Amino acid sequence: MISPKKLLKRYLLRGVGSLFLVSLATTTGFGAGVTIRFTGDSSGDSGTFTKALIEEWAQKTGNKVEIISRPNDATATLAQYQQYWAAKSPDVDVYQVDVIWMGICAPHAVDMKKYVKEDEISQHFPRIIENNTVNGKLVAIPWFTDAGILYYRTDLLEKYGYKEPPKTWEELAEMAKKIQDGERKEGKKDFQGFVFQGKASESVTCNALEWVYSYGGGTIIDPDKKVTINNPNAIKALQTARSWVGSISPPGVVTYGEEEARNVWQAGNSAFMRNWPYAYATGQDPKSPIAGKFDVTVLPKGGDNGKNAACLGGWQLMVSAYSKQPDTAADLVKFMTSQESQKKRALQLSQFPTLPALYSDPEVLAKNGWFKNMLDVLKNAVARPSTVTGADYNQISTAFFQNVNKVLSGGTSAQDAVQQVEKVGKRLVR
Amino acid sequence: MKEQDSKSPLLRVLFYLLVVVILVFNLFPFLYAIVSSFRPNADLFSTDLFPKAFTFLHYDEIFKDSRFVTGLINSIIVAGCTVLISLALGSLCAYALGRLPFRFKGPVLYIVLTMTMFPQISVLSGLFVMLKGLNLFNTRQGLIMTYLIFTLPFTIWVMTQYFRSLPRELEEAAYVDGASPLEVFWKILLPLTVPGLVSTGLLAFIAAWNEFLFALTFTVTDQMRTVPVVISQFSGATSYEQPWGAIMAASMVVTIPLVILVMIFQYRIVAGLTAGAVKG
Amino acid sequence: MAKEIDLMERQRRLAWYLIVPAVLVVFLVIGYPLIQVLVYSVLKYKLDGVTPPSFVGLGNYLFILTDSDFWHAVAITLIFSVCSVTLEAVLGLTVAMVANSNFKGRSFLRIAILIPWAIPTVVSSKIWAWMFNDIYGIVNVLLTNLHLIPQKIAFLATPITAVPVIIAVDVWKTTPFMSLLLLAGLGLIPGDLYEAASIDGATAVKKFFSITLPLVMPTLLVALIFRTLDALRVFDIFYIMVGGQGNMATMAIYNQQWLVSFLDAGIGSAASVIILIIIMIFVILYTRFSKTSFE
């Protein structure tokens, strides 16, 4: 006579055992195609879109995709990826990578030139492809792009008699001061002329690169590995920016990231803002105080002889060099970066595609009229010197943003700052 | 226990004033967080102290997210096990260090302390390699093991102190009655250290509950992740936006189990020896 | 007599059984990482996936010890630690004594005092950073409305105002840690001691200095050493509130920068070792100060 307890145990064991076998079967995917693991945006609107896109590919090809979520913060994301790469892990096949990580990613990526033909590659913005090519290897395919732009209040410009947005930084300073003084006299004590990102982080590297480049001061380090930052134009650029702090920009701007600047702007408390395109959609939201009262344009030049600058941002997709199924992974990447997929992204999320052709697409323009003016901005976007410095990019960026931040808060002179940055730069590209 | 006898009315008023100051000082940011968690997105950055509009949207969002619920469960398991192991291992070791004859007490205490002397970031990659080697990577057990680095030394030190402060007469009576050292520990001394156990347990639980860096690095799948990491993954429409409302709502939810734990255990913290422990 | 010796032996043996497992756990968990840090610290090792590591002896150490950024970080960390821990000890003891008292609503107080410690640091630091925001922060709004300052201050923009703010936030956050431990420690003090002192006519102040303080000292010392170790390794609160500002980096931020941002395992590990040594110096100072004897 078997006791009921023993009987229960026996059936329990059998039940668990068979469940276990079943789970094994499903994870090894008996006859279910290949399983690709993707890590990238997996939450918020971007995540929802990505998941749907990946599902579409999975259905079409009969494969499965597992999504591994990443932290919202880019630095934390990179740290996570680096753990995988250090362990040469095959656990992830496709990575979503930032535009400035190309040098760091290069050793861990498959050369996408194997999978994408020359004529397909040339359909993307050349500047991005240039940025993504490290020692001849195409490290990642551009997925969506970003660039720094100038936001301005159309209603205020009109009110104070300006017909067009400023063409040079000097014009901007003049306009910002007039508008700021005027608005403050009317009782808006917290009104600012111009807000941007001065926080000691990658944000100010982008902003400052735009200032320096717009005055003809170069890009810190040339693609030929020459350290160019120590020049009179760059110094002038930084001095100009310093002059804004406390006059047309609040002293706290040295702690502002993208969101802090956007808060001031979106509450209606600033005449101008430099930010990424994401603030356009949030600003035009019906509940926003500034809906319908602003527009965007390219950032001003540094003086009449300067150039328009826009810092290149955006994310790319790369196939892991340690992946066990690179061909299938590459197929997923090609699908996600195809014209069709990028068009969907432009329509659903209002984010910038990396294919110039889409900027004249009637459907895209119907939803995002302002994209038309952005085409030129993106074509001429300036990339940070991440590709030339490779794994050392963070060091030069840190030296740059810490020194720029000090200049902005008055802790050091522009001359000393560029000299410091030059020192670090020279040490790195030796 | 501080006596309340014959306190002048003035002192009493001052005392209560102090209590109020402490309460306000401690709770104000918490209140701000609660208020923010109920604010609709458009109002999140307004400077009004009291919300004009009220919404449950953020709480809805986070509970709909299955990762958040999984994260809560994982956090409970990881923090709970960490505390249980620390208290068990720690109090046994502390009893020996605080009460039994042993020649190397000082060295042992300091060896144990070295675990806490490292910045977390220094041991990160070493632990990563070790976890992978022991096949404990991306497991709750692996994470629990790494959490012992900060809970165990602390538990041992505090409990050692506690055991040392207990009067000798208690044990001597028991030994005369023929009890073994372990019985003395279990039946007599340990119950008296409950305040210490509760304090260290609570503090260890909170430390493990809120820990971020190790959780981020040593777990990679949504099934295994704990709640601080899940919160860090919340994003708005784009990765620039911080979903402040959702983060505040999540923080409220995450703080509630801790508050409940404290509510349950707080009266045990102040037990004292006057509970008639010594006979006669 | 024989019975006593026999008991001693059993106790001694039991002690070994109880202590060894804990020590083993220490060695198991921290052993490999410690060895790895020591080994890497003498190598030139960039984690870029291509450059192989090479031996450089004390080269990394020299680099760090001659780096003004490092010493600046040490200074910031020390200033922060000394101020924070002192304030936390004083406030913690005050709060613990209040919470130890017999009054209506003390359960509520005991729960309330733990709240700052219970909220995740990431979240509370962000809340505080927002409250100190230069335009919308509640602190600025209150101070200007009450006409205590002429215009709004960007608190987190420069060290002079930012470091005190960060210290204040840290004190807010970790005083509960001290209070909770001290509360338990206060519970060890027998109530009859106070009664006896009252009968002798001692004032509250005298009671504090001759009964409370000496008897809570052991617990206070333990709380102090752990708080000091935590303060010396501070990272989160500085990182979130003042981010990458070079003149406000702490030792842990410096360490993280080299290890993770700059991908330099050699210098990063050497920095870890140097920081460890600095922390050990504090521990040694602490032992001297506490003069606690271990029989």
PDB file of C-alpha atoms in Angstrom, chain A residues 17-198:
ATOM      1  CA  GLY A  17       9.820  16.582 -14.742  1.00  0.00           C
ATOM      2  CA  SER A  18       7.653  16.713 -17.822  1.00  0.00           C
ATOM      3  CA  LEU A  19       7.167  20.453 -17.488  1.00  0.00           C
ATOM      4  CA  PHE A  20      10.916  20.758 -17.362  1.00  0.00           C
ATOM      5  CA  LEU A  21      11.342  18.707 -20.507  1.00  0.00           C
ATOM      6  CA  VAL A  22       8.695  20.724 -22.273  1.00  0.00           C
ATOM      7  CA  SER A  23      10.411  23.960 -21.295  1.00  0.00           C
ATOM      8  CA  LEU A  24      13.688  22.602 -22.582  1.00  0.00           C
ATOM      9  CA  ALA A  25      12.040  21.750 -25.851  1.00  0.00           C
ATOM     10  CA  THR A  26      10.557  25.178 -26.321  1.00  0.00           C
ATOM     11  CA  THR A  27      13.723  27.019 -25.436  1.00  0.00           C
ATOM     12  CA  THR A  28      15.804  25.059 -27.866  1.00  0.00           C
ATOM     13  CA  GLY A  29      13.087  25.834 -30.368  1.00  0.00           C
ATOM     14  CA  PHE A  30      12.418  22.489 -31.920  1.00  0.00           C
ATOM     15  CA  GLY A  31      11.603  23.320 -35.495  1.00  0.00           C
ATOM     16  CA  ALA A  32      10.810  26.971 -34.671  1.00  0.00           C
ATOM     17  CA  GLY A  33      13.527  28.606 -36.708  1.00  0.00           C
ATOM     18  CA  VAL A  34      16.411  30.543 -35.241  1.00  0.00           C
ATOM     19  CA  THR A  35      16.207  32.629 -32.071  1.00  0.00           C
ATOM     20  CA  ILE A  36      17.817  36.011 -32.307  1.00  0.00           C
ATOM     21  CA  ARG A  37      18.460  38.104 -29.202  1.00  0.00           C
ATOM     22  CA  PHE A  38      18.138  41.840 -29.537  1.00  0.00           C
ATOM     23  CA  THR A  39      19.025  44.466 -26.988  1.00  0.00           C
ATOM     24  CA  GLY A  40      17.934  48.055 -27.312  1.00  0.00           C
ATOM     25  CA  ASP A  41      14.912  50.267 -26.648  1.00  0.00           C
ATOM     26  CA  SER A  42      12.294  48.169 -25.004  1.00  0.00           C
ATOM     27  CA  SER A  43      10.169  50.567 -23.025  1.00  0.00           C
ATOM     28  CA  GLY A  44       8.176  53.704 -23.703  1.00  0.00           C
ATOM     29  CA  ASP A  45       6.895  54.528 -27.147  1.00  0.00           C
ATOM     30  CA  SER A  46      10.180  53.620 -28.747  1.00  0.00           C
ATOM     31  CA  GLY A  47      10.075  50.214 -27.121  1.00  0.00           C
ATOM     32  CA  THR A  48       6.550  49.528 -28.252  1.00  0.00           C
ATOM     33  CA  PHE A  49       7.456  50.439 -31.797  1.00  0.00           C
ATOM     34  CA  THR A  50      10.609  48.327 -31.752  1.00  0.00           C
ATOM     35  CA  LYS A  51       8.818  45.301 -30.395  1.00  0.00           C
ATOM     36  CA  ALA A  52       6.152  45.509 -33.088  1.00  0.00           C
ATOM     37  CA  LEU A  53       8.754  45.878 -35.820  1.00  0.00           C
ATOM     38  CA  ILE A  54      10.711  42.899 -34.562  1.00  0.00           C
ATOM     39  CA  GLU A  55       7.569  40.793 -34.329  1.00  0.00           C
ATOM     40  CA  GLU A  56       6.821  41.625 -37.946  1.00  0.00           C
ATOM     41  CA  TRP A  57      10.209  40.319 -39.014  1.00  0.00           C
ATOM     42  CA  ALA A  58       9.786  37.236 -36.857  1.00  0.00           C
ATOM     43  CA  GLN A  59       6.463  36.430 -38.508  1.00  0.00           C
ATOM     44  CA  LYS A  60       7.830  36.977 -41.991  1.00  0.00           C
ATOM     45  CA  THR A  61      10.893  34.817 -41.575  1.00  0.00           C
ATOM     46  CA  GLY A  62       9.611  32.181 -39.164  1.00  0.00           C
ATOM     47  CA  ASN A  63      12.300  33.022 -36.606  1.00  0.00           C
ATOM     48  CA  LYS A  64      11.974  34.074 -33.004  1.00  0.00           C
ATOM     49  CA  VAL A  65      13.311  37.167 -31.332  1.00  0.00           C
ATOM     50  CA  GLU A  66      13.990  37.676 -27.655  1.00  0.00           C
ATOM     51  CA  ILE A  67      14.293  41.234 -26.449  1.00  0.00           C
ATOM     52  CA  ILE A  68      16.667  42.083 -23.629  1.00  0.00           C
ATOM     53  CA  SER A  69      15.890  45.437 -22.093  1.00  0.00           C
ATOM     54  CA  ARG A  70      18.478  48.125 -21.528  1.00  0.00           C
ATOM     55  CA  PRO A  71      18.624  50.929 -18.964  1.00  0.00           C
ATOM     56  CA  ASN A  72      17.273  54.276 -20.084  1.00  0.00           C
ATOM     57  CA  ASP A  73      20.618  55.941 -19.443  1.00  0.00           C
ATOM     58  CA  ALA A  74      23.103  55.633 -22.321  1.00  0.00           C
ATOM     59  CA  THR A  75      26.156  55.325 -20.073  1.00  0.00           C
ATOM     60  CA  ALA A  76      24.588  52.524 -18.058  1.00  0.00           C
ATOM     61  CA  THR A  77      23.641  50.834 -21.320  1.00  0.00           C
ATOM     62  CA  LEU A  78      27.198  50.942 -22.589  1.00  0.00           C
ATOM     63  CA  ALA A  79      28.492  49.553 -19.306  1.00  0.00           C
ATOM     64  CA  GLN A  80      26.067  46.654 -19.663  1.00  0.00           C
ATOM     65  CA  TYR A  81      27.124  45.975 -23.232  1.00  0.00           C
ATOM     66  CA  GLN A  82      30.782  46.055 -22.254  1.00  0.00           C
ATOM     67  CA  GLN A  83      30.280  43.253 -19.792  1.00  0.00           C
ATOM     68  CA  TYR A  84      28.945  41.094 -22.629  1.00  0.00           C
ATOM     69  CA  TRP A  85      31.786  42.013 -24.958  1.00  0.00           C
ATOM     70  CA  ALA A  86      34.440  41.448 -22.332  1.00  0.00           C
ATOM     71  CA  ALA A  87      33.066  37.941 -21.871  1.00  0.00           C
ATOM     72  CA  LYS A  88      32.782  37.472 -25.664  1.00  0.00           C
ATOM     73  CA  SER A  89      29.250  36.387 -24.959  1.00  0.00           C
ATOM     74  CA  PRO A  90      27.070  34.855 -27.688  1.00  0.00           C
ATOM     75  CA  ASP A  91      24.033  35.718 -25.585  1.00  0.00           C
ATOM     76  CA  VAL A  92      23.177  38.776 -27.647  1.00  0.00           C
ATOM     77  CA  ASP A  93      23.107  38.913 -31.449  1.00  0.00           C
ATOM     78  CA  VAL A  94      22.033  42.471 -32.251  1.00  0.00           C
ATOM     79  CA  TYR A  95      22.912  45.593 -30.288  1.00  0.00           C
ATOM     80  CA  GLN A  96      21.389  49.053 -30.559  1.00  0.00           C
ATOM     81  CA  VAL A  97      24.376  51.365 -30.259  1.00  0.00           C
ATOM     82  CA  ASP A  98      24.890  55.104 -29.915  1.00  0.00           C
ATOM     83  CA  VAL A  99      26.558  57.046 -32.705  1.00  0.00           C
ATOM     84  CA  ILE A 100      29.556  57.823 -30.513  1.00  0.00           C
ATOM     85  CA  TRP A 101      30.359  54.251 -29.612  1.00  0.00           C
ATOM     86  CA  MET A 102      31.648  53.207 -33.028  1.00  0.00           C
ATOM     87  CA  GLY A 103      35.287  53.161 -31.976  1.00  0.00           C
ATOM     88  CA  ILE A 104      34.465  51.165 -28.853  1.00  0.00           C
ATOM     89  CA  CYS A 105      32.200  48.719 -30.700  1.00  0.00           C
ATOM     90  CA  ALA A 106      34.457  48.101 -33.677  1.00  0.00           C
ATOM     91  CA  PRO A 107      36.326  45.051 -32.336  1.00  0.00           C
ATOM     92  CA  HIS A 108      33.062  43.437 -31.283  1.00  0.00           C
ATOM     93  CA  ALA A 109      31.085  43.990 -34.456  1.00  0.00           C
ATOM     94  CA  VAL A 110      30.665  42.150 -37.714  1.00  0.00           C
ATOM     95  CA  ASP A 111      31.607  44.169 -40.799  1.00  0.00           C
ATOM     96  CA  MET A 112      28.207  45.016 -42.250  1.00  0.00           C
ATOM     97  CA  LYS A 113      29.794  45.478 -45.665  1.00  0.00           C
ATOM     98  CA  LYS A 114      29.538  41.707 -45.905  1.00  0.00           C
ATOM     99  CA  TYR A 115      25.776  41.934 -45.882  1.00  0.00           C
ATOM    100  CA  VAL A 116      24.931  45.279 -47.416  1.00  0.00           C
ATOM    101  CA  LYS A 117      25.873  46.304 -50.923  1.00  0.00           C
ATOM    102  CA  GLU A 118      27.534  49.596 -51.810  1.00  0.00           C
ATOM    103  CA  ASP A 119      24.430  51.065 -53.434  1.00  0.00           C
ATOM    104  CA  GLU A 120      22.344  50.264 -50.377  1.00  0.00           C
ATOM    105  CA  ILE A 121      24.899  51.833 -48.065  1.00  0.00           C
ATOM    106  CA  SER A 122      24.987  55.024 -50.089  1.00  0.00           C
ATOM    107  CA  GLN A 123      21.281  55.537 -49.506  1.00  0.00           C
ATOM    108  CA  HIS A 124      22.014  56.647 -45.938  1.00  0.00           C
ATOM    109  CA  PHE A 125      23.371  60.058 -44.990  1.00  0.00           C
ATOM    110  CA  PRO A 126      27.075  59.976 -45.945  1.00  0.00           C
ATOM    111  CA  ARG A 127      28.154  61.705 -42.726  1.00  0.00           C
ATOM    112  CA  ILE A 128      26.666  58.919 -40.635  1.00  0.00           C
ATOM    113  CA  ILE A 129      28.199  56.166 -42.738  1.00  0.00           C
ATOM    114  CA  GLU A 130      31.544  57.962 -42.479  1.00  0.00           C
ATOM    115  CA  ASN A 131      31.115  58.070 -38.712  1.00  0.00           C
ATOM    116  CA  ASN A 132      30.222  54.391 -38.567  1.00  0.00           C
ATOM    117  CA  THR A 133      33.223  53.230 -40.568  1.00  0.00           C
ATOM    118  CA  VAL A 134      36.233  52.377 -38.434  1.00  0.00           C
ATOM    119  CA  ASN A 135      39.412  51.376 -40.290  1.00  0.00           C
ATOM    120  CA  GLY A 136      37.389  50.433 -43.327  1.00  0.00           C
ATOM    121  CA  LYS A 137      34.916  48.314 -41.349  1.00  0.00           C
ATOM    122  CA  LEU A 138      31.252  49.306 -41.373  1.00  0.00           C
ATOM    123  CA  VAL A 139      30.518  48.763 -37.719  1.00  0.00           C
ATOM    124  CA  ALA A 140      26.775  49.409 -37.680  1.00  0.00           C
ATOM    125  CA  ILE A 141      23.895  50.389 -39.918  1.00  0.00           C
ATOM    126  CA  PRO A 142      22.209  53.709 -39.105  1.00  0.00           C
ATOM    127  CA  TRP A 143      18.760  53.234 -37.635  1.00  0.00           C
ATOM    128  CA  PHE A 144      17.535  56.710 -36.766  1.00  0.00           C
ATOM    129  CA  THR A 145      19.350  59.966 -36.455  1.00  0.00           C
ATOM    130  CA  ASP A 146      19.325  63.163 -34.466  1.00  0.00           C
ATOM    131  CA  ALA A 147      20.911  66.574 -34.649  1.00  0.00           C
ATOM    132  CA  GLY A 148      21.034  69.674 -32.467  1.00  0.00           C
ATOM    133  CA  ILE A 149      18.657  72.408 -33.657  1.00  0.00           C
ATOM    134  CA  LEU A 150      17.508  75.884 -32.654  1.00  0.00           C
ATOM    135  CA  TYR A 151      14.001  76.324 -31.322  1.00  0.00           C
ATOM    136  CA  TYR A 152      12.534  79.826 -31.407  1.00  0.00           C
ATOM    137  CA  ARG A 153       9.281  81.448 -30.342  1.00  0.00           C
ATOM    138  CA  THR A 154       7.539  82.733 -33.455  1.00  0.00           C
ATOM    139  CA  ASP A 155       5.043  84.775 -31.449  1.00  0.00           C
ATOM    140  CA  LEU A 156       7.739  86.585 -29.473  1.00  0.00           C
ATOM    141  CA  LEU A 157       9.870  87.281 -32.515  1.00  0.00           C
ATOM    142  CA  GLU A 158       6.863  88.889 -34.106  1.00  0.00           C
ATOM    143  CA  LYS A 159       6.027  90.841 -30.958  1.00  0.00           C
ATOM    144  CA  TYR A 160       9.467  92.388 -30.816  1.00  0.00           C
ATOM    145  CA  GLY A 161       9.660  93.142 -34.517  1.00  0.00           C
ATOM    146  CA  TYR A 162      11.913  90.393 -35.807  1.00  0.00           C
ATOM    147  CA  LYS A 163      11.021  88.859 -39.130  1.00  0.00           C
ATOM    148  CA  GLU A 164      13.380  85.916 -39.178  1.00  0.00           C
ATOM    149  CA  PRO A 165      15.236  83.694 -36.752  1.00  0.00           C
ATOM    150  CA  PRO A 166      18.843  84.769 -36.047  1.00  0.00           C
ATOM    151  CA  LYS A 167      21.535  83.826 -38.540  1.00  0.00           C
ATOM    152  CA  THR A 168      24.521  84.345 -36.298  1.00  0.00           C
ATOM    153  CA  TRP A 169      25.146  83.855 -32.575  1.00  0.00           C
ATOM    154  CA  GLU A 170      25.649  87.594 -32.252  1.00  0.00           C
ATOM    155  CA  GLU A 171      22.174  88.211 -33.677  1.00  0.00           C
ATOM    156  CA  LEU A 172      20.736  85.612 -31.343  1.00  0.00           C
ATOM    157  CA  ALA A 173      22.297  87.259 -28.309  1.00  0.00           C
ATOM    158  CA  GLU A 174      20.868  90.621 -29.344  1.00  0.00           C
ATOM    159  CA  MET A 175      17.387  89.269 -29.979  1.00  0.00           C
ATOM    160  CA  ALA A 176      17.402  87.167 -26.820  1.00  0.00           C
ATOM    161  CA  LYS A 177      18.392  90.133 -24.657  1.00  0.00           C
ATOM    162  CA  LYS A 178      15.712  92.388 -26.089  1.00  0.00           C
ATOM    163  CA  ILE A 179      12.984  89.763 -25.696  1.00  0.00           C
ATOM    164  CA  GLN A 180      14.148  88.764 -22.213  1.00  0.00           C
ATOM    165  CA  ASP A 181      14.242  92.351 -20.945  1.00  0.00           C
ATOM    166  CA  GLY A 182      10.868  93.070 -22.482  1.00  0.00           C
ATOM    167  CA  GLU A 183       9.181  90.022 -21.006  1.00  0.00           C
ATOM    168  CA  ARG A 184      10.692  90.569 -17.590  1.00  0.00           C
ATOM    169  CA  LYS A 185       9.451  94.155 -17.546  1.00  0.00           C
ATOM    170  CA  GLU A 186       5.994  92.821 -18.169  1.00  0.00           C
ATOM    171  CA  GLY A 187       6.212  90.756 -15.016  1.00  0.00           C
ATOM    172  CA  LYS A 188       7.576  87.406 -16.178  1.00  0.00           C
ATOM    173  CA  LYS A 189      10.460  87.427 -13.745  1.00  0.00           C
ATOM    174  CA  ASP A 190      11.708  83.974 -14.645  1.00  0.00           C
ATOM    175  CA  PHE A 191      11.877  84.562 -18.374  1.00  0.00           C
ATOM    176  CA  GLN A 192      15.191  83.614 -20.022  1.00  0.00           C
ATOM    177  CA  GLY A 193      16.602  84.581 -23.382  1.00  0.00           C
ATOM    178  CA  PHE A 194      18.290  81.357 -24.380  1.00  0.00           C
ATOM    179  CA  VAL A 195      18.500  77.939 -22.747  1.00  0.00           C
ATOM    180  CA  PHE A 196      20.800  75.111 -23.766  1.00  0.00           C
ATOM    181  CA  GLN A 197      22.657  72.204 -22.185  1.00  0.00           C
ATOM    182  CA  GLY A 198      25.610  73.318 -20.114  1.00  0.00           C
TER     183      GLY A 198
END
